[in-house]
């Protein structure tokens, strides 16, 4: 596939020539202390604004543009019918402060979604409030802490395998818990290391299964026994739930707490910093501690239940990001049990197809089949002066988003590839052919990549440590 990304020397909206402000007499409508003399935004015709954002979109890459094998992020296609449902006036114009009697349909949807997610995960109860997977982790750890305190125990250690997602470390760290990292053995949890780490201080062990190598932790029941024998709780990071839908569940693996990434598993849009949803499911003993309110049903109808004395309280405003919950609800209903099972079947098949086709091109440490993703290594290319980042950047010239790189850290020069279930065989073959060609290209070509994108290589360290996230910051630094 040939690919040429658009490039526009597009100024900020504030830098465009503005018409004079239209004067609007609001003296009878707005109190004096709330009036402004100027809006502080340019007065532009509608078509200029549309062209501005369209040009910016043409310099971007998204799941609607092309293949996006970003490992562990599950960048699968977001079906448009759920977008249409979320845009319905009955959804988009609802106000969270409406009286319960006027939003019975919305409360029924939330109530039924709680039940659906609980059954899918094998849990007893679910809260829909957390606004993202990471906040779900934060909420789950608060629930674990409340559970232990209710039993008269103060536990502060969170155990994590070296394959864990970075957010696991961040969530535990933000709550001030002591983090104990244990090594893997042959790509899986080292049981002896876990046994040595678990004890009376263990609050929880956070585990992703399949893990970030795409390997299923087949001794998960032994892991659960070790953690429970120590009095701790087993936490399921739902980031890789896409691989086991309909096949097994965190409940069957004896997990106590699970967070869902609705954007990964149930095709709601990835937030990119915007609204997300990270519901949390728990076993019965942890149910009293769920955030308030929970959605209840009695003889009068659906209602918001705040009468929960052991609750950890609220974790965000109102009741969750409703429009995203609507999308997940509609997707689950449309897929049904058989459809969700096919999701994991195809996700695992696609990952192993790509892995098989890349044999001889890149190494894949740790043998055996993978689940929905796998981690290849470009370490053998080091003798030619080529690194993983060179392959990733060059893939953009062929119209493919780069895989996740340099994670997990236990694989040298890692590329984490997750095709997802929504891609066709033709797309997968095109990606493999492109990557195979790239591996054989000269170091000079690779070091200069990408060549066909609107922006070449950027200083990623500076971008991470010193981001420009608003026009005010951009203007202050004199850049565009």
Coordinates of C-alpha atoms in Angstrom, one line a residue:
X1 CA 0.0 0.0 0.0
X2 CA 1.3 3.4 -0.9
X3 CA 0.6 6.1 1.7
X4 CA 1.0 9.9 1.6
X5 CA -0.3 11.8 4.6
X6 CA -1.6 15.3 4.0
X7 CA 0.4 18.3 5.2
X8 CA -1.2 21.6 5.9
X9 CA 0.7 24.6 7.3
X10 CA -2.4 25.2 9.4
X11 CA -2.4 28.2 11.9
X12 CA -4.2 28.2 15.1
X13 CA -7.8 29.4 14.9
X14 CA -6.7 32.4 17.0
X15 CA -4.1 33.3 14.4
X16 CA -6.7 33.5 11.6
X17 CA -8.1 36.9 10.5
X18 CA -11.2 37.5 12.5
X19 CA -14.2 39.6 11.6
X20 CA -15.2 42.2 14.3
X21 CA -17.2 40.8 17.1
X22 CA -21.0 40.9 16.7
X23 CA -22.5 43.0 19.4
X24 CA -25.3 41.2 21.2
X25 CA -27.5 43.1 23.7
X26 CA -27.8 40.8 26.8
X27 CA -28.6 43.5 29.3
X28 CA -32.0 42.0 30.0
X29 CA -30.7 38.4 30.0
X30 CA -27.4 38.2 31.8
X31 CA -26.6 39.7 35.2
X32 CA -23.9 42.4 35.0
X33 CA -21.3 40.4 37.0
X34 CA -21.5 37.5 34.4
X35 CA -21.2 39.7 31.2
X36 CA -18.1 39.9 29.1
X37 CA -17.0 42.6 26.7
X38 CA -15.3 40.1 24.5
X39 CA -15.4 36.4 24.0
X40 CA -11.7 35.9 23.4
X41 CA -12.3 33.7 20.4
X42 CA -12.1 34.7 16.7
X43 CA -15.2 35.5 14.8
X44 CA -14.9 33.1 11.8
X45 CA -17.4 31.8 9.3
X46 CA -18.6 28.2 9.8
X47 CA -16.8 26.9 6.7
X48 CA -13.4 28.2 7.9
X49 CA -13.8 26.3 11.2
X50 CA -14.9 23.1 9.4
X51 CA -11.9 23.4 7.0
X52 CA -9.6 24.0 9.9
X53 CA -10.5 20.8 11.8
X54 CA -10.8 18.7 8.6
X55 CA -7.2 19.7 7.7
X56 CA -6.0 18.7 11.1
X57 CA -7.8 15.4 10.8
X58 CA -6.1 14.7 7.5
X59 CA -2.7 15.0 9.3
X60 CA -3.8 12.4 11.9
X61 CA -4.1 8.6 11.9
X62 CA -7.0 6.7 13.4
X63 CA -8.8 3.4 13.4
X64 CA -11.0 4.7 10.6
X65 CA -7.9 5.4 8.6
X66 CA -6.1 2.1 8.7
X67 CA -4.7 -0.9 10.6
X68 CA -3.8 0.0 14.2
X69 CA -2.0 -3.0 15.8
X70 CA -1.2 -1.2 19.0
X71 CA -0.5 -4.1 21.4
X72 CA -2.6 -4.3 24.6
X73 CA -4.7 -1.3 23.5
X74 CA -7.1 -3.3 21.4
X75 CA -7.7 -0.7 18.7
X76 CA -10.6 -2.5 17.0
X77 CA -13.1 -0.8 14.8
X78 CA -15.9 1.1 16.6
X79 CA -19.2 0.2 14.9
X80 CA -21.1 3.3 13.8
X81 CA -24.5 2.1 14.9
X82 CA -23.5 2.6 18.5
X83 CA -22.5 6.2 17.6
X84 CA -25.9 6.8 16.2
X85 CA -27.6 5.5 19.3
X86 CA -25.4 7.7 21.6
X87 CA -26.3 10.7 19.5
X88 CA -30.0 10.3 19.9
X89 CA -31.6 13.3 21.7
X90 CA -32.9 11.0 24.4
X91 CA -29.3 10.2 25.3
X92 CA -27.4 13.3 24.4
X93 CA -29.8 15.8 25.9
X94 CA -30.4 14.0 29.2
X95 CA -29.2 16.0 32.3
X96 CA -27.8 14.0 35.2
X97 CA -29.7 16.2 37.7
X98 CA -33.1 15.1 36.2
X99 CA -35.6 13.6 38.6
X100 CA -35.4 9.8 38.7
X101 CA -39.0 9.5 37.6
X102 CA -38.1 11.3 34.3
X103 CA -35.1 8.9 33.4
X104 CA -36.5 5.5 34.1
X105 CA -35.3 4.3 30.7
X106 CA -31.7 5.4 31.3
X107 CA -31.7 3.9 34.7
X108 CA -33.0 0.6 33.3
X109 CA -30.2 0.6 30.8
X110 CA -27.6 1.2 33.5
X111 CA -29.2 -1.5 35.7
X112 CA -29.2 -4.0 32.9
X113 CA -25.6 -3.2 31.9
X114 CA -24.4 -3.7 35.5
X115 CA -26.0 -7.2 35.3
X116 CA -24.6 -8.0 31.9
X117 CA -21.0 -7.1 32.9
X118 CA -21.3 -9.0 36.1
X119 CA -22.4 -12.2 34.3
X120 CA -19.7 -11.8 31.6
X121 CA -17.0 -11.4 34.3
X122 CA -18.4 -14.0 36.7
X123 CA -18.7 -11.3 39.4
X124 CA -21.6 -10.6 41.8
X125 CA -21.9 -6.8 41.4
X126 CA -20.7 -3.9 39.2
X127 CA -20.3 -0.2 39.5
X128 CA -20.3 1.8 36.3
X129 CA -18.9 5.0 37.7
X130 CA -15.1 5.0 37.0
X131 CA -14.3 7.2 34.1
X132 CA -11.5 5.1 32.7
X133 CA -9.6 1.8 33.1
X134 CA -7.0 3.5 35.3
X135 CA -9.6 5.0 37.5
X136 CA -11.2 1.5 37.7
X137 CA -7.9 0.3 39.1
X138 CA -7.8 3.1 41.6
X139 CA -11.4 2.3 42.6
X140 CA -10.7 -1.4 42.8
X141 CA -7.8 -0.9 45.1
X142 CA -9.9 1.4 47.3
X143 CA -12.5 -1.4 47.5
X144 CA -9.8 -3.8 48.6
X145 CA -8.5 -1.4 51.2
X146 CA -12.1 -0.9 52.6
X147 CA -12.7 -4.7 52.6
X148 CA -9.6 -5.3 54.7
X149 CA -10.2 -2.4 57.1
X150 CA -13.7 -3.7 57.7
X151 CA -12.1 -6.9 58.8
X152 CA -9.8 -5.0 61.1
X153 CA -6.7 -5.4 59.0
X154 CA -4.4 -2.7 57.6
X155 CA -2.6 -4.0 54.5
X156 CA -0.6 -1.8 52.2
X157 CA 1.4 -4.0 49.9
X158 CA 0.3 -4.5 46.2
X159 CA 2.2 -7.3 44.4
X160 CA 2.7 -6.9 40.6
X161 CA 4.4 -9.2 38.0
X162 CA 7.0 -7.6 35.7
X163 CA 4.5 -8.1 32.8
X164 CA 2.0 -5.7 34.5
X165 CA 0.6 -2.6 32.8
X166 CA 2.2 0.6 33.8
X167 CA -1.1 1.9 35.1
X168 CA -1.1 -0.9 37.8
X169 CA 2.0 0.6 39.3
X170 CA 0.7 4.1 38.9
X171 CA -2.7 3.4 40.6
X172 CA -1.1 1.6 43.5
X173 CA 1.5 4.3 43.9
X174 CA -1.1 7.1 43.8
X175 CA -2.8 5.5 46.8
X176 CA 0.5 5.3 48.7
X177 CA 0.7 1.5 48.7
X178 CA 4.0 -0.3 48.8
X179 CA 4.6 -1.9 45.4
X180 CA 6.3 -5.3 45.3
X181 CA 7.4 -6.4 41.8
X182 CA 8.0 -10.1 41.2
X183 CA 9.8 -11.6 38.2
X184 CA 8.4 -13.9 35.5
X185 CA 9.5 -17.4 34.7
X186 CA 9.2 -18.5 31.1
X187 CA 6.8 -15.5 30.4
X188 CA 4.4 -16.4 33.3
X189 CA 4.1 -15.6 37.0
X190 CA 6.9 -17.2 39.0
X191 CA 4.9 -19.0 41.7
X192 CA 7.8 -19.4 44.0
X193 CA 8.5 -15.6 43.8
X194 CA 4.8 -15.0 44.5
X195 CA 4.8 -17.3 47.5
X196 CA 7.8 -15.5 48.9
X197 CA 6.2 -12.1 48.4
X198 CA 2.7 -12.8 49.7
X199 CA 2.0 -12.4 53.3
X200 CA 0.1 -10.6 56.1
X201 CA 0.8 -7.2 54.5
X202 CA -0.6 -8.2 51.0
X203 CA -3.5 -6.0 50.0
X204 CA -3.9 -7.5 46.5
X205 CA -2.1 -9.1 43.6
X206 CA -2.9 -7.4 40.3
X207 CA -2.7 -9.6 37.3
X208 CA -3.6 -9.4 33.6
X209 CA -4.6 -12.7 32.1
X210 CA -3.6 -13.3 29.3
X211 CA -0.6 -11.2 30.3
X212 CA 1.1 -8.5 28.2
X213 CA 3.1 -11.2 26.3
X214 CA -0.2 -12.6 25.1
X215 CA 0.5 -15.7 27.2
X216 CA -2.3 -17.2 29.3
X217 CA -1.4 -17.7 32.9
X218 CA -2.4 -21.4 33.0
X219 CA -1.6 -21.7 36.8
X220 CA -4.0 -18.9 37.7
X221 CA -5.9 -21.1 40.1
X222 CA -2.6 -21.8 42.0
X223 CA -1.9 -18.1 41.9
X224 CA -5.3 -17.4 43.5
X225 CA -4.7 -20.0 46.2
X226 CA -1.4 -18.4 47.1
X227 CA -2.9 -14.9 47.3
X228 CA -6.0 -16.0 49.2
X229 CA -4.0 -18.1 51.7
X230 CA -2.1 -15.0 52.5
X231 CA -5.4 -13.1 53.1
X232 CA -5.0 -10.9 50.1
X233 CA -7.3 -10.3 47.1
X234 CA -6.8 -11.2 43.5
X235 CA -7.3 -8.2 41.1
X236 CA -8.0 -8.8 37.4
X237 CA -6.8 -6.1 35.0
X238 CA -9.4 -6.3 32.3
X239 CA -7.2 -4.8 29.5
X240 CA -6.9 -8.1 27.8
X241 CA -10.4 -9.3 28.3
X242 CA -10.8 -9.4 24.5
X243 CA -8.9 -12.7 24.5
X244 CA -11.2 -14.7 26.8
X245 CA -14.7 -13.4 26.1
X246 CA -17.1 -16.3 26.2
X247 CA -14.3 -18.8 26.9
X248 CA -13.7 -18.2 30.6
X249 CA -14.1 -15.3 33.0
X250 CA -12.2 -13.7 35.9
X251 CA -14.8 -15.3 38.3
X252 CA -13.9 -18.8 37.0
X253 CA -10.3 -18.0 37.6
X254 CA -11.1 -17.0 41.3
X255 CA -10.4 -13.3 40.9
X256 CA -12.1 -11.0 43.5
X257 CA -12.1 -7.7 41.7
X258 CA -12.1 -6.8 38.0
X259 CA -12.1 -3.6 36.0
X260 CA -13.4 -3.4 32.5
X261 CA -11.9 -1.3 29.7
X262 CA -15.1 -0.8 27.7
X263 CA -13.2 0.9 24.9
X264 CA -11.0 -2.2 24.4
X265 CA -13.5 -5.0 25.0
X266 CA -16.8 -3.5 24.0
X267 CA -15.7 -1.1 21.2
X268 CA -16.6 2.2 22.8
X269 CA -14.2 4.9 21.4
X270 CA -10.8 5.3 22.9
X271 CA -10.8 8.5 24.9
X272 CA -7.5 10.0 24.1
X273 CA -7.8 11.9 27.3
X274 CA -11.5 12.4 26.9
X275 CA -14.5 10.7 28.4
X276 CA -14.0 7.0 29.1
X277 CA -15.5 4.2 31.1
X278 CA -13.9 1.7 33.5
X279 CA -16.6 -0.2 35.4
X280 CA -15.5 -2.4 38.3
X281 CA -16.9 -5.8 39.2
X282 CA -16.5 -7.5 42.6
X283 CA -17.3 -10.7 44.5
X284 CA -20.2 -10.6 47.0
X285 CA -18.1 -9.8 50.1
X286 CA -16.9 -6.6 48.5
X287 CA -20.3 -5.4 47.2
X288 CA -21.1 -3.3 50.3
X289 CA -18.1 -1.1 49.6
X290 CA -19.0 -0.1 46.0
X291 CA -19.2 3.6 45.2
X292 CA -22.5 5.4 45.6
X293 CA -25.0 5.6 44.1
X294 CA -25.7 2.1 42.7
X295 CA -28.7 1.6 40.4
X296 CA -31.4 -0.3 42.2
X297 CA -34.9 -1.7 41.3
X298 CA -37.9 -2.0 43.6
X299 CA -41.6 -1.9 43.3
X300 CA -41.5 1.8 42.4
X301 CA -39.1 1.4 39.6
X302 CA -35.4 2.0 39.0
X303 CA -33.7 4.4 41.5
X304 CA -30.3 5.7 42.6
X305 CA -29.4 4.0 45.9
X306 CA -27.2 6.2 48.3
X307 CA -28.1 4.2 51.4
X308 CA -24.9 2.2 51.6
X309 CA -23.1 2.9 54.9
X310 CA -20.0 0.9 54.0
X311 CA -19.5 2.5 50.6
X312 CA -16.2 4.1 49.7
X313 CA -18.2 7.1 48.6
X314 CA -18.2 8.7 45.2
X315 CA -15.3 8.3 42.8
X316 CA -16.6 10.8 40.2
X317 CA -19.5 13.2 39.5
X318 CA -22.9 11.7 38.9
X319 CA -23.1 8.1 37.6
X320 CA -20.5 7.4 34.9
X321 CA -20.1 8.5 31.3
X322 CA -23.6 7.7 30.1
X323 CA -23.0 7.9 26.3
X324 CA -20.2 5.4 26.5
X325 CA -22.2 3.1 28.6
X326 CA -25.0 3.2 26.0
X327 CA -22.5 2.2 23.3
X328 CA -21.3 -0.8 25.3
X329 CA -24.8 -1.8 26.2
X330 CA -25.9 -1.8 22.5
X331 CA -22.8 -3.6 21.4
X332 CA -23.3 -6.4 23.9
X333 CA -26.9 -6.8 23.0
X334 CA -26.1 -7.0 19.3
X335 CA -23.3 -9.5 19.7
X336 CA -25.1 -11.8 22.2
X337 CA -23.3 -14.6 23.9
X338 CA -22.3 -16.4 20.7
X339 CA -21.0 -13.2 19.2
X340 CA -18.8 -12.3 22.1
X341 CA -17.3 -15.8 22.0
X342 CA -16.6 -15.3 18.3
X343 CA -14.8 -12.0 19.3
X344 CA -12.2 -13.9 21.3
X345 CA -12.0 -16.7 18.8
X346 CA -11.1 -14.4 15.9
X347 CA -8.8 -12.1 18.0
X348 CA -6.7 -15.1 19.0
X349 CA -6.8 -16.6 15.5
X350 CA -5.6 -13.3 14.0
X351 CA -2.8 -12.8 16.4
X352 CA -1.4 -16.3 15.9
X353 CA -1.8 -16.0 12.1
X354 CA 0.4 -12.8 12.1
X355 CA 2.8 -14.4 14.5
X356 CA 3.1 -17.5 12.3
X357 CA 3.6 -15.5 9.1
X358 CA 6.4 -13.4 10.8
X359 CA 8.5 -16.5 11.6
X360 CA 12.0 -16.0 10.2
X361 CA 11.4 -12.3 10.0
X362 CA 11.4 -11.3 13.7
X363 CA 12.0 -13.5 16.8
X364 CA 9.1 -14.1 19.3
X365 CA 10.6 -14.9 22.7
X366 CA 8.9 -17.6 24.8
X367 CA 7.4 -20.5 22.8
X368 CA 3.9 -21.6 22.2
X369 CA 0.6 -20.2 21.0
X370 CA -0.5 -16.7 22.0
X371 CA -3.9 -15.3 22.8
X372 CA -5.0 -12.0 21.3
X373 CA -1.5 -10.4 21.0
X374 CA 2.2 -11.3 20.9
X375 CA 5.5 -9.6 21.5
X376 CA 8.2 -9.8 18.8
X377 CA 11.8 -8.7 19.2
X378 CA 14.0 -6.8 16.8
X379 CA 17.1 -7.4 18.9
X380 CA 18.8 -9.4 16.1
X381 CA 18.8 -6.4 13.9
X382 CA 21.1 -4.5 16.3
X383 CA 24.2 -5.8 14.4
X384 CA 23.0 -3.7 11.4
X385 CA 22.4 -0.6 13.5
X386 CA 18.6 -1.0 13.3
X387 CA 16.3 -0.7 16.3
X388 CA 12.6 -1.4 17.0
X389 CA 11.9 2.4 16.7
X390 CA 13.2 2.4 13.1
X391 CA 10.8 -0.4 12.1
X392 CA 7.9 1.3 13.9
X393 CA 8.5 4.6 12.2
X394 CA 8.9 3.0 8.8
X395 CA 5.5 1.2 9.1
X396 CA 3.8 4.6 9.0
X397 CA 5.1 5.1 5.5
X398 CA 3.1 2.1 4.5
X399 CA -0.1 3.3 6.1
X400 CA 0.1 1.2 9.3
X401 CA 0.1 2.6 12.8
X402 CA 3.1 1.3 14.7
X403 CA 2.7 -1.5 17.3
X404 CA 3.4 -0.8 20.9
X405 CA 7.2 -0.7 21.3
X406 CA 9.7 -1.3 24.1
X407 CA 7.0 -2.9 26.3
X408 CA 6.9 -5.2 28.2
X409 CA 10.5 -4.5 29.4
X410 CA 11.5 -8.1 29.8
X411 CA 11.6 -8.4 25.9
X412 CA 14.6 -6.7 24.3
X413 CA 13.6 -4.3 21.5
X414 CA 10.0 -5.3 21.8
X415 CA 7.1 -4.8 19.3
X416 CA 3.8 -5.7 20.9
X417 CA 1.4 -6.6 18.0
X418 CA -2.4 -6.9 18.5
X419 CA -4.4 -7.3 15.3
X420 CA -7.9 -7.5 17.0
X421 CA -10.7 -9.5 15.6
X422 CA -12.1 -6.9 13.3
X423 CA -9.4 -7.0 10.7
X424 CA -9.5 -9.0 7.5
X425 CA -7.0 -11.5 6.3
X426 CA -6.1 -9.2 3.4
X427 CA -5.2 -6.4 5.9
X428 CA -3.1 -8.8 8.0
X429 CA -1.3 -10.1 5.0
X430 CA -0.6 -6.5 3.9
X431 CA 0.9 -5.7 7.3
X432 CA 3.1 -8.7 7.4
X433 CA 4.3 -8.1 3.8
X434 CA 5.2 -4.5 4.7
X435 CA 7.0 -5.4 7.9
X436 CA 8.9 -8.2 6.1
X437 CA 10.0 -5.7 3.4
X438 CA 11.0 -3.1 6.0
X439 CA 13.2 -5.5 7.9
X440 CA 15.2 -6.0 4.7
X441 CA 15.6 -2.3 3.9
X442 CA 18.9 -0.4 4.4
X443 CA 19.6 1.2 7.8
X444 CA 19.8 4.6 6.0
X445 CA 16.3 4.3 4.8
X446 CA 15.0 3.2 8.2
X447 CA 16.9 5.8 10.2
X448 CA 15.2 8.6 8.2
X449 CA 11.7 7.2 8.5
X450 CA 8.9 8.2 8.4
X451 CA 9.2 9.8 5.0
X452 CA 5.5 10.1 3.9
X453 CA 3.9 11.6 7.0
X454 CA 3.0 15.1 7.9
X455 CA 5.4 15.1 10.7
X456 CA 8.8 13.3 10.8
X457 CA 10.4 12.0 13.9
X458 CA 9.7 14.1 17.0
X459 CA 11.5 14.4 20.2
X460 CA 9.4 11.9 22.1
X461 CA 11.2 12.5 25.4
X462 CA 10.5 16.2 25.3
X463 CA 6.9 15.6 24.1
X464 CA 6.3 13.3 27.1
X465 CA 8.0 15.5 29.7
X466 CA 7.1 19.0 28.4
X467 CA 3.8 18.6 26.4
X468 CA 2.0 21.5 24.7
X469 CA -1.6 20.8 25.3
X470 CA -3.3 24.1 24.7
X471 CA -3.1 27.1 22.4
X472 CA -2.1 29.3 25.4
X473 CA 1.0 27.1 25.9
X474 CA 1.8 27.1 22.2
X475 CA 1.5 30.9 22.0
X476 CA 3.6 31.4 25.1
X477 CA 6.4 29.3 23.6
X478 CA 6.1 30.9 20.2
X479 CA 5.4 27.6 18.4
X480 CA 2.4 26.3 16.3

